[in-house]
Amino acid sequence: MGAAAASIIGGQGTVVAAGGLLVLCMGLWATGLVAEIVTALMFFALAMLLKLAPAQTVFSGFASSAFWLVTSGMVVGLAMNRTGLGDRLARALAVRLPASYPGFVAGLVAFSFALAFVMPSNLGRIALMVPVVIALCDAFGLEAGRPGRTGALLAFGVATPMLSAAILPANVPNLVMAGTAETLFGIHLNYLPYLFLHAPVLGFVKGALLVACTVLIFPDRLDGKRPELAPLPPPSGAERRLSVILAVMLALWLTDGWHGIPPAWIGLAAAVICLLPRIGVLSSQSFGEIPLRTCFYVAALFGLTAIVNETGLGADLGHALLSVAPLEPGAPAKNFATLTGLSIGFLFTATANGAPALYTALAEEFSQASGFDLMSVLMVQVVGYSTLFLPYQAPPIIMTMDLGRLSLADATKLTLATGVASLLIATPLAYLWFRLTGRLA
């Protein structure tokens, strides 16, 4: 009896310690009081010192395919920067942008979405493109201080994390969700079905809402003249080789349902080819320039959710949420709205990068309470965490503000307006699309 009681107390102590570690890590990641990499390393150290789970659980994030997709995405992004292919794509965009302010903003938003297909790193796309967007604003006459310049930069910055949610390997939240689902439930997501389910609403409808909000909040006009840009030199050999690598990578991603190779290993192979001597476009020393802190952050998130699940904390949190969440079998519209709301709620405490980890850890509980199958519960959360209300919820928006010297007040105006419009318009349309495609019975 005494041994049983001690076991129960010990188990409860582990749950409490896991809960404390969860609050500590999520709090530090959300507030940014210390660097993300410091919090990630702190998690690994405390989890092992407190013996919350075996090492294979704590470090399970490094075995996740999502970890390797993030790493390979960093390599591909660096390759596009180094070869000049990214700048060439931007210049090609410039000559096609309409010479009207709404068309200019719409073109930037569309380019952000298109670039996410070939450059799977939000922060990499921001670092590459914001200076180019600034140059485009100058070329089109949108000088510093004009509302149109603010609107154009923020539209690109907000589109980068928001619209890329529709493309499986294109941002960290998607990879956190996919990696956690793989770790906890053995579920593997396929590229094309995911794109078909989310792109119509989360890509196109939300993109249109973002353009409309930008033009209304930051009204401006162009003089109607298309700028003349100095021609670029012919593509280098490195650019041509990288173009082939990216084309093959994208083709294999689109056909993963046919050949069965997960996107992570395709991306990793592309990264390796980029680093090969003579064949690739980067020297092996270039790998030292990859910001591995983001990769470690993702691995720590996966390890944290694995501990939450293994210690039973996830089940306890799920029961607590279910006691107040109006989930019930046979009410698909209400369940869809509730699950979307829960996903959005996690954004305010854990940001877009951490929210999928918390939600996915509780997905099985949500599935049982709602009557939705587990895959449907997982997919509904994407509608939620792609609905951003405040800039801090997505690091790419903060980075855009820094690079573009934009105020928090202006960024908040756009994210709040787009978030409300998405909640009122895009979320109901997403529910209808889920029903139409058979994702929800």
CSV table of C-alpha atoms in Angstrom, one decimal:
chain,number,residue,atom,x,y,z
A,1,MET,CA,0.0,0.0,0.0
A,2,GLY,CA,2.8,2.3,1.0
A,3,ALA,CA,4.7,1.5,-2.3
A,4,ALA,CA,1.5,2.2,-4.3
A,5,ALA,CA,0.9,5.5,-2.6
A,6,ALA,CA,4.6,6.5,-3.2
A,7,SER,CA,4.2,5.6,-6.9
A,8,ILE,CA,1.1,7.7,-7.2
A,9,ILE,CA,2.7,10.7,-5.4
A,10,GLY,CA,5.8,10.3,-7.6
A,11,GLY,CA,3.7,10.2,-10.7
A,12,GLN,CA,1.8,13.3,-9.6
A,13,GLY,CA,5.1,15.0,-8.9
A,14,THR,CA,6.3,14.2,-12.4
A,15,VAL,CA,3.1,15.7,-13.9
A,16,VAL,CA,3.5,18.9,-11.8
A,17,ALA,CA,7.1,19.2,-12.8
A,18,ALA,CA,6.2,18.7,-16.5
A,19,GLY,CA,3.5,21.4,-16.1
A,20,GLY,CA,6.0,23.8,-14.6
A,21,LEU,CA,8.5,23.1,-17.4
A,22,LEU,CA,5.7,23.7,-19.9
A,23,VAL,CA,4.7,27.0,-18.4
A,24,LEU,CA,8.3,28.1,-18.1
A,25,CYS,CA,9.3,27.3,-21.7
A,26,MET,CA,6.2,28.5,-23.3
A,27,GLY,CA,6.3,31.7,-21.3
A,28,LEU,CA,9.9,32.4,-22.2
A,29,TRP,CA,9.2,31.6,-25.9
A,30,ALA,CA,6.1,33.8,-26.0
A,31,THR,CA,7.7,36.8,-24.2
A,32,GLY,CA,11.2,36.6,-25.7
A,33,LEU,CA,12.8,37.4,-22.3
A,34,VAL,CA,15.7,35.2,-23.3
A,35,ALA,CA,16.8,34.0,-26.8
A,36,GLU,CA,14.8,31.0,-28.2
A,37,ILE,CA,18.0,28.8,-28.3
A,38,VAL,CA,18.7,29.5,-24.6
A,39,THR,CA,15.1,28.4,-23.7
A,40,ALA,CA,15.5,25.3,-25.9
A,41,LEU,CA,18.8,24.3,-24.3
A,42,MET,CA,17.2,25.0,-20.8
A,43,PHE,CA,14.4,22.6,-21.7
A,44,PHE,CA,16.8,19.8,-22.6
A,45,ALA,CA,18.9,20.3,-19.4
A,46,LEU,CA,15.9,20.6,-17.0
A,47,ALA,CA,14.0,17.7,-18.5
A,48,MET,CA,17.1,15.4,-18.1
A,49,LEU,CA,18.0,16.7,-14.6
A,50,LEU,CA,14.5,16.3,-13.3
A,51,LYS,CA,14.2,12.9,-15.0
A,52,LEU,CA,10.8,13.7,-16.5
A,53,ALA,CA,11.2,11.2,-19.3
A,54,PRO,CA,13.8,8.9,-20.9
A,55,ALA,CA,16.4,10.6,-23.2
A,56,GLN,CA,14.8,9.1,-26.3
A,57,THR,CA,11.6,11.1,-25.4
A,58,VAL,CA,13.3,14.3,-24.4
A,59,PHE,CA,15.4,14.4,-27.6
A,60,SER,CA,12.8,12.8,-29.9
A,61,GLY,CA,12.5,16.1,-31.8
A,62,PHE,CA,15.9,15.5,-33.4
A,63,ALA,CA,14.5,12.2,-34.9
A,64,SER,CA,11.5,14.0,-36.3
A,65,SER,CA,11.2,14.6,-40.1
A,66,ALA,CA,10.1,18.1,-39.4
A,67,PHE,CA,13.4,19.0,-37.8
A,68,TRP,CA,15.3,17.9,-40.9
A,69,LEU,CA,12.9,19.8,-43.1
A,70,VAL,CA,13.6,23.0,-41.2
A,71,THR,CA,17.3,22.4,-41.5
A,72,SER,CA,17.2,21.7,-45.2
A,73,GLY,CA,14.9,24.8,-45.7
A,74,MET,CA,17.7,26.9,-44.1
A,75,VAL,CA,20.2,25.5,-46.6
A,76,VAL,CA,17.9,26.1,-49.6
A,77,GLY,CA,17.2,29.7,-48.4
A,78,LEU,CA,20.9,30.4,-48.1
A,79,ALA,CA,21.5,29.0,-51.6
A,80,MET,CA,18.9,31.4,-53.1
A,81,ASN,CA,20.5,34.3,-51.3
A,82,ARG,CA,24.1,33.4,-52.3
A,83,THR,CA,23.4,32.6,-56.0
A,84,GLY,CA,21.2,35.7,-56.6
A,85,LEU,CA,18.3,33.5,-57.7
A,86,GLY,CA,16.0,35.1,-55.1
A,87,ASP,CA,16.9,38.6,-56.3
A,88,ARG,CA,16.3,37.5,-59.9
A,89,LEU,CA,12.9,36.2,-59.1
A,90,ALA,CA,12.0,39.5,-57.3
A,91,ARG,CA,13.2,41.6,-60.3
A,92,ALA,CA,11.1,39.4,-62.6
A,93,LEU,CA,8.2,40.2,-60.4
A,94,ALA,CA,8.9,44.0,-60.5
A,95,VAL,CA,8.4,44.2,-64.3
A,96,ARG,CA,5.0,42.4,-63.9
A,97,LEU,CA,3.6,44.4,-61.0
A,98,PRO,CA,0.6,46.6,-62.0
A,99,ALA,CA,1.3,50.4,-61.8
A,100,SER,CA,-1.6,50.8,-59.4
A,101,TYR,CA,-1.4,50.7,-55.6
A,102,PRO,CA,-4.0,47.9,-55.1
A,103,GLY,CA,-2.3,45.9,-57.8
A,104,PHE,CA,1.1,46.6,-56.4
A,105,VAL,CA,0.1,45.2,-53.0
A,106,ALA,CA,-1.7,42.3,-54.5
A,107,GLY,CA,1.4,41.4,-56.5
A,108,LEU,CA,3.6,41.4,-53.4
A,109,VAL,CA,1.1,39.2,-51.5
A,110,ALA,CA,0.9,36.8,-54.4
A,111,PHE,CA,4.6,36.6,-54.8
A,112,SER,CA,5.0,35.9,-51.0
A,113,PHE,CA,2.7,32.9,-51.5
A,114,ALA,CA,4.4,31.7,-54.6
A,115,LEU,CA,7.9,32.0,-53.0
A,116,ALA,CA,6.8,29.8,-50.2
A,117,PHE,CA,6.6,26.8,-52.6
A,118,VAL,CA,10.3,26.9,-53.3
A,119,MET,CA,11.8,28.5,-50.2
A,120,PRO,CA,10.5,26.7,-47.1
A,121,SER,CA,11.7,29.2,-44.4
A,122,ASN,CA,9.6,32.2,-43.4
A,123,LEU,CA,12.5,34.1,-41.8
A,124,GLY,CA,14.6,33.3,-44.8
A,125,ARG,CA,12.0,34.8,-47.2
A,126,ILE,CA,11.7,37.9,-45.0
A,127,ALA,CA,15.5,38.4,-44.8
A,128,LEU,CA,15.8,37.9,-48.6
A,129,MET,CA,12.7,39.9,-49.7
A,130,VAL,CA,12.1,42.8,-47.4
A,131,PRO,CA,15.2,44.7,-48.8
A,132,VAL,CA,13.9,44.0,-52.3
A,133,VAL,CA,10.4,45.2,-51.4
A,134,ILE,CA,11.9,48.4,-50.0
A,135,ALA,CA,13.8,48.8,-53.3
A,136,LEU,CA,10.6,48.2,-55.3
A,137,CYS,CA,8.7,50.8,-53.2
A,138,ASP,CA,11.5,53.3,-54.0
A,139,ALA,CA,11.3,52.5,-57.7
A,140,PHE,CA,7.5,52.9,-57.7
A,141,GLY,CA,7.7,56.2,-55.9
A,142,LEU,CA,6.6,55.1,-52.4
A,143,GLU,CA,9.1,57.0,-50.3
A,144,ALA,CA,9.7,56.6,-46.6
A,145,GLY,CA,6.8,58.0,-44.6
A,146,ARG,CA,4.1,57.3,-47.1
A,147,PRO,CA,1.3,55.0,-46.0
A,148,GLY,CA,1.6,53.0,-49.2
A,149,ARG,CA,5.2,52.1,-48.3
A,150,THR,CA,4.1,51.0,-44.8
A,151,GLY,CA,1.2,49.0,-46.3
A,152,ALA,CA,3.3,47.3,-48.9
A,153,LEU,CA,6.0,46.2,-46.5
A,154,LEU,CA,3.5,45.0,-43.9
A,155,ALA,CA,1.3,43.2,-46.4
A,156,PHE,CA,4.4,41.2,-47.5
A,157,GLY,CA,5.4,40.6,-43.9
A,158,VAL,CA,2.0,39.4,-42.8
A,159,ALA,CA,1.4,37.3,-45.9
A,160,THR,CA,4.6,35.4,-45.3
A,161,PRO,CA,3.5,33.5,-42.1
A,162,MET,CA,-0.2,33.7,-42.7
A,163,LEU,CA,-0.5,32.4,-46.3
A,164,SER,CA,2.3,29.9,-46.0
A,165,ALA,CA,0.2,27.9,-43.6
A,166,ALA,CA,-1.5,26.5,-46.7
A,167,ILE,CA,1.7,24.8,-47.8
A,168,LEU,CA,2.9,21.9,-45.7
A,169,PRO,CA,6.7,22.5,-45.6
A,170,ALA,CA,6.6,26.3,-45.8
A,171,ASN,CA,6.7,27.4,-42.2
A,172,VAL,CA,7.6,26.4,-38.7
A,173,PRO,CA,4.0,26.1,-37.3
A,174,ASN,CA,3.1,23.5,-40.0
A,175,LEU,CA,6.3,21.6,-39.3
A,176,VAL,CA,5.7,21.7,-35.5
A,177,MET,CA,2.2,20.3,-36.1
A,178,ALA,CA,3.3,17.6,-38.6
A,179,GLY,CA,6.3,16.6,-36.4
A,180,THR,CA,4.2,16.4,-33.2
A,181,ALA,CA,1.5,14.4,-35.0
A,182,GLU,CA,4.2,12.0,-36.3
A,183,THR,CA,5.8,11.7,-32.8
A,184,LEU,CA,2.6,11.2,-30.9
A,185,PHE,CA,0.3,9.4,-33.3
A,186,GLY,CA,2.4,8.1,-36.1
A,187,ILE,CA,0.5,10.2,-38.6
A,188,HIS,CA,2.4,11.3,-41.8
A,189,LEU,CA,0.9,14.2,-43.8
A,190,ASN,CA,1.1,14.3,-47.6
A,191,TYR,CA,2.0,17.4,-49.5
A,192,LEU,CA,-0.7,17.5,-52.2
A,193,PRO,CA,-3.8,16.6,-50.1
A,194,TYR,CA,-2.7,19.1,-47.5
A,195,LEU,CA,-2.4,21.8,-50.2
A,196,PHE,CA,-5.7,20.9,-51.7
A,197,LEU,CA,-7.5,21.2,-48.3
A,198,HIS,CA,-6.0,24.5,-47.2
A,199,ALA,CA,-4.9,26.6,-50.3
A,200,PRO,CA,-8.3,27.7,-51.5
A,201,VAL,CA,-9.3,29.4,-48.3
A,202,LEU,CA,-6.1,29.9,-46.3
A,203,GLY,CA,-4.1,30.9,-49.4
A,204,PHE,CA,-6.4,32.7,-51.8
A,205,VAL,CA,-9.3,34.0,-49.6
A,206,LYS,CA,-7.0,35.2,-46.8
A,207,GLY,CA,-4.7,36.7,-49.4
A,208,ALA,CA,-7.6,38.7,-50.8
A,209,LEU,CA,-8.7,39.8,-47.3
A,210,LEU,CA,-5.1,40.9,-46.5
A,211,VAL,CA,-4.9,43.0,-49.7
A,212,ALA,CA,-8.3,44.6,-49.0
A,213,CYS,CA,-7.4,45.4,-45.4
A,214,THR,CA,-4.0,46.9,-46.4
A,215,VAL,CA,-5.5,49.2,-49.1
A,216,LEU,CA,-8.2,50.4,-46.7
A,217,ILE,CA,-5.9,51.0,-43.7
A,218,PHE,CA,-3.0,52.4,-45.6
A,219,PRO,CA,-4.5,54.2,-48.6
A,220,ASP,CA,-2.2,55.6,-51.3
A,221,ARG,CA,-1.8,55.8,-55.0
A,222,LEU,CA,0.9,55.4,-57.6
A,223,ASP,CA,1.6,57.7,-60.5
A,224,GLY,CA,0.7,55.0,-63.0
A,225,LYS,CA,4.2,54.7,-64.5
A,226,ARG,CA,6.1,51.5,-64.4
A,227,PRO,CA,9.7,52.0,-63.2
A,228,GLU,CA,12.6,51.1,-65.4
A,229,LEU,CA,15.1,48.8,-63.7
A,230,ALA,CA,18.6,48.1,-64.8
A,231,PRO,CA,18.8,44.7,-66.5
A,232,LEU,CA,20.4,41.8,-64.7
A,233,PRO,CA,23.3,39.8,-66.2
A,234,PRO,CA,22.5,36.4,-67.7
A,235,PRO,CA,21.8,33.6,-65.1
A,236,SER,CA,25.0,32.1,-63.7
A,237,GLY,CA,25.8,28.4,-63.7
A,238,ALA,CA,25.0,28.3,-60.0
A,239,GLU,CA,21.6,29.9,-60.6
A,240,ARG,CA,20.8,27.4,-63.4
A,241,ARG,CA,21.8,24.4,-61.2
A,242,LEU,CA,19.8,25.7,-58.3
A,243,SER,CA,16.8,26.2,-60.5
A,244,VAL,CA,17.0,22.6,-61.6
A,245,ILE,CA,17.4,21.4,-58.0
A,246,LEU,CA,14.3,23.4,-56.9
A,247,ALA,CA,12.2,22.3,-59.8
A,248,VAL,CA,13.0,18.6,-59.0
A,249,MET,CA,12.4,19.2,-55.3
A,250,LEU,CA,9.0,20.8,-55.9
A,251,ALA,CA,8.0,18.1,-58.4
A,252,LEU,CA,8.8,15.4,-55.9
A,253,TRP,CA,6.9,17.2,-53.2
A,254,LEU,CA,3.8,17.5,-55.4
A,255,THR,CA,3.9,13.7,-56.1
A,256,ASP,CA,4.7,12.4,-52.6
A,257,GLY,CA,1.4,10.6,-52.6
A,258,TRP,CA,2.6,8.6,-55.6
A,259,HIS,CA,6.2,7.7,-54.6
A,260,GLY,CA,5.7,7.8,-50.8
A,261,ILE,CA,8.9,9.7,-50.0
A,262,PRO,CA,8.1,12.3,-47.2
A,263,PRO,CA,8.8,16.0,-48.0
A,264,ALA,CA,11.5,16.1,-45.3
A,265,TRP,CA,13.8,13.6,-47.0
A,266,ILE,CA,13.3,15.3,-50.4
A,267,GLY,CA,14.2,18.6,-48.9
A,268,LEU,CA,17.2,17.1,-47.1
A,269,ALA,CA,18.4,15.5,-50.4
A,270,ALA,CA,18.1,18.9,-52.1
A,271,ALA,CA,20.1,20.5,-49.3
A,272,VAL,CA,22.9,17.9,-49.7
A,273,ILE,CA,23.0,18.5,-53.4
A,274,CYS,CA,23.3,22.2,-52.8
A,275,LEU,CA,26.4,21.5,-50.7
A,276,LEU,CA,28.1,19.0,-53.0
A,277,PRO,CA,31.4,20.3,-54.6
A,278,ARG,CA,31.1,21.2,-58.3
A,279,ILE,CA,27.5,19.9,-58.5
A,280,GLY,CA,26.1,22.1,-55.8
A,281,VAL,CA,26.0,25.9,-55.3
A,282,LEU,CA,27.4,26.3,-51.8
A,283,SER,CA,30.7,25.4,-50.2
A,284,SER,CA,30.6,23.0,-47.3
A,285,GLN,CA,31.8,25.8,-45.0
A,286,SER,CA,28.5,27.6,-45.8
A,287,PHE,CA,26.7,25.2,-43.5
A,288,GLY,CA,28.2,27.1,-40.6
A,289,GLU,CA,26.1,30.1,-41.5
A,290,ILE,CA,22.8,28.2,-41.1
A,291,PRO,CA,21.0,29.6,-38.0
A,292,LEU,CA,20.7,26.2,-36.2
A,293,ARG,CA,19.1,28.0,-33.2
A,294,THR,CA,15.8,27.7,-35.1
A,295,CYS,CA,16.3,24.0,-35.6
A,296,PHE,CA,17.1,23.4,-31.9
A,297,TYR,CA,14.0,25.4,-31.0
A,298,VAL,CA,11.8,23.1,-33.2
A,299,ALA,CA,13.5,20.0,-31.6
A,300,ALA,CA,12.8,21.3,-28.1
A,301,LEU,CA,9.1,21.9,-29.0
A,302,PHE,CA,8.7,18.3,-30.1
A,303,GLY,CA,10.5,17.0,-27.1
A,304,LEU,CA,8.3,19.2,-24.8
A,305,THR,CA,5.1,17.9,-26.4
A,306,ALA,CA,6.4,14.3,-26.1
A,307,ILE,CA,6.9,14.8,-22.4
A,308,VAL,CA,3.5,16.4,-22.0
A,309,ASN,CA,2.0,13.3,-23.6
A,310,GLU,CA,4.1,10.7,-21.9
A,311,THR,CA,3.7,12.1,-18.3
A,312,GLY,CA,-0.1,12.3,-18.7
A,313,LEU,CA,-0.1,16.1,-18.5
A,314,GLY,CA,-1.7,16.3,-22.0
A,315,ALA,CA,-4.6,14.1,-20.9
A,316,ASP,CA,-5.1,16.3,-17.8
A,317,LEU,CA,-5.1,19.5,-19.8
A,318,GLY,CA,-7.4,18.0,-22.3
A,319,HIS,CA,-9.9,17.0,-19.6
A,320,ALA,CA,-9.7,20.5,-18.2
A,321,LEU,CA,-10.4,22.2,-21.5
A,322,LEU,CA,-13.1,19.7,-22.4
A,323,SER,CA,-14.9,20.6,-19.2
A,324,VAL,CA,-15.5,24.2,-20.6
A,325,ALA,CA,-15.2,23.6,-24.4
A,326,PRO,CA,-18.6,23.0,-26.0
A,327,LEU,CA,-17.6,19.9,-28.0
A,328,GLU,CA,-20.2,17.2,-28.7
A,329,PRO,CA,-20.6,14.6,-31.4
A,330,GLY,CA,-23.1,15.4,-34.1
A,331,ALA,CA,-22.6,19.2,-34.0
A,332,PRO,CA,-19.9,19.7,-36.7
A,333,ALA,CA,-20.3,23.5,-37.2
A,334,LYS,CA,-20.1,24.1,-33.4
A,335,ASN,CA,-17.2,21.7,-33.0
A,336,PHE,CA,-15.3,23.3,-35.9
A,337,ALA,CA,-15.8,26.8,-34.4
A,338,THR,CA,-14.7,25.6,-31.0
A,339,LEU,CA,-11.6,23.8,-32.2
A,340,THR,CA,-10.6,26.8,-34.3
A,341,GLY,CA,-11.1,29.0,-31.2
A,342,LEU,CA,-8.9,26.8,-29.1
A,343,SER,CA,-6.2,26.9,-31.7
A,344,ILE,CA,-6.5,30.7,-31.8
A,345,GLY,CA,-6.4,30.9,-28.1
A,346,PHE,CA,-3.1,29.1,-27.9
A,347,LEU,CA,-1.6,31.8,-30.2
A,348,PHE,CA,-1.9,34.3,-27.4
A,349,THR,CA,0.1,32.3,-24.9
A,350,ALA,CA,2.5,30.3,-27.1
A,351,THR,CA,2.7,32.2,-30.4
A,352,ALA,CA,2.2,30.6,-33.8
A,353,ASN,CA,5.3,28.4,-33.4
A,354,GLY,CA,4.3,26.9,-30.1
A,355,ALA,CA,0.5,26.8,-30.5
A,356,PRO,CA,0.5,23.7,-32.8
A,357,ALA,CA,2.6,21.8,-30.3
A,358,LEU,CA,0.1,22.4,-27.4
A,359,TYR,CA,-3.0,21.8,-29.6
A,360,THR,CA,-1.7,18.6,-31.2
A,361,ALA,CA,-0.7,17.1,-27.9
A,362,LEU,CA,-4.4,17.3,-27.0
A,363,ALA,CA,-5.8,16.3,-30.4
A,364,GLU,CA,-6.8,12.8,-29.3
A,365,GLU,CA,-8.9,14.2,-26.4
A,366,PHE,CA,-10.5,16.7,-28.8
A,367,SER,CA,-11.3,13.9,-31.3
A,368,GLN,CA,-13.1,11.7,-28.8
A,369,ALA,CA,-15.2,14.6,-27.5
A,370,SER,CA,-16.1,16.0,-30.9
A,371,GLY,CA,-16.6,12.8,-32.9
A,372,PHE,CA,-14.2,14.1,-35.6
A,373,ASP,CA,-11.5,11.7,-36.7
A,374,LEU,CA,-8.0,12.6,-35.5
A,375,MET,CA,-6.8,13.8,-38.9
A,376,SER,CA,-9.8,16.3,-39.1
A,377,VAL,CA,-9.0,17.6,-35.6
A,378,LEU,CA,-5.4,18.2,-36.7
A,379,MET,CA,-6.4,19.9,-39.9
A,380,VAL,CA,-8.9,22.3,-38.2
A,381,GLN,CA,-6.1,23.8,-36.1
A,382,VAL,CA,-4.4,25.2,-39.2
A,383,VAL,CA,-7.4,27.5,-39.7
A,384,GLY,CA,-6.8,28.7,-36.2
A,385,TYR,CA,-3.1,29.3,-36.0
A,386,SER,CA,-3.1,31.0,-39.4
A,387,THR,CA,-5.5,33.6,-38.1
A,388,LEU,CA,-3.1,36.1,-36.6
A,389,PHE,CA,-4.3,39.0,-34.4
A,390,LEU,CA,-1.1,40.6,-33.0
A,391,PRO,CA,2.4,41.0,-34.5
A,392,TYR,CA,4.2,39.1,-31.7
A,393,GLN,CA,2.3,35.9,-32.6
A,394,ALA,CA,4.5,35.5,-35.7
A,395,PRO,CA,8.3,36.2,-35.6
A,396,PRO,CA,8.4,37.0,-39.4
A,397,ILE,CA,6.2,40.0,-38.8
A,398,ILE,CA,8.5,41.3,-36.0
A,399,MET,CA,11.5,40.8,-38.3
A,400,THR,CA,9.7,42.7,-41.1
A,401,MET,CA,9.1,45.6,-38.6
A,402,ASP,CA,12.7,45.7,-37.7
A,403,LEU,CA,14.0,45.6,-41.3
A,404,GLY,CA,11.5,48.0,-42.6
A,405,ARG,CA,11.6,50.3,-39.6
A,406,LEU,CA,7.9,50.1,-39.1
A,407,SER,CA,5.9,50.9,-35.9
A,408,LEU,CA,4.2,48.4,-33.7
A,409,ALA,CA,1.0,50.4,-33.9
A,410,ASP,CA,0.9,50.2,-37.7
A,411,ALA,CA,1.6,46.4,-37.7
A,412,THR,CA,-1.1,45.9,-35.0
A,413,LYS,CA,-3.7,47.7,-37.1
A,414,LEU,CA,-3.1,45.4,-40.0
A,415,THR,CA,-2.8,42.1,-38.1
A,416,LEU,CA,-5.9,42.9,-36.0
A,417,ALA,CA,-8.0,43.9,-39.0
A,418,THR,CA,-6.9,40.9,-41.0
A,419,GLY,CA,-7.5,38.6,-38.1
A,420,VAL,CA,-11.0,39.8,-37.5
A,421,ALA,CA,-11.8,39.6,-41.3
A,422,SER,CA,-10.4,36.1,-41.4
A,423,LEU,CA,-12.4,35.0,-38.4
A,424,LEU,CA,-15.7,36.4,-39.8
A,425,ILE,CA,-15.2,35.5,-43.5
A,426,ALA,CA,-12.4,32.9,-44.0
A,427,THR,CA,-13.3,30.6,-41.1
A,428,PRO,CA,-16.9,29.9,-42.2
A,429,LEU,CA,-15.7,29.4,-45.8
A,430,ALA,CA,-13.0,27.0,-44.5
A,431,TYR,CA,-15.7,25.0,-42.7
A,432,LEU,CA,-17.8,24.8,-45.9
A,433,TRP,CA,-14.7,23.7,-47.9
A,434,PHE,CA,-13.9,21.0,-45.3
A,435,ARG,CA,-17.5,19.7,-45.6
A,436,LEU,CA,-17.4,19.9,-49.5
A,437,THR,CA,-14.1,18.0,-49.7
A,438,GLY,CA,-15.4,15.3,-47.3
A,439,ARG,CA,-12.9,16.1,-44.6
A,440,LEU,CA,-15.8,16.6,-42.1
A,441,ALA,CA,-18.6,14.1,-42.2
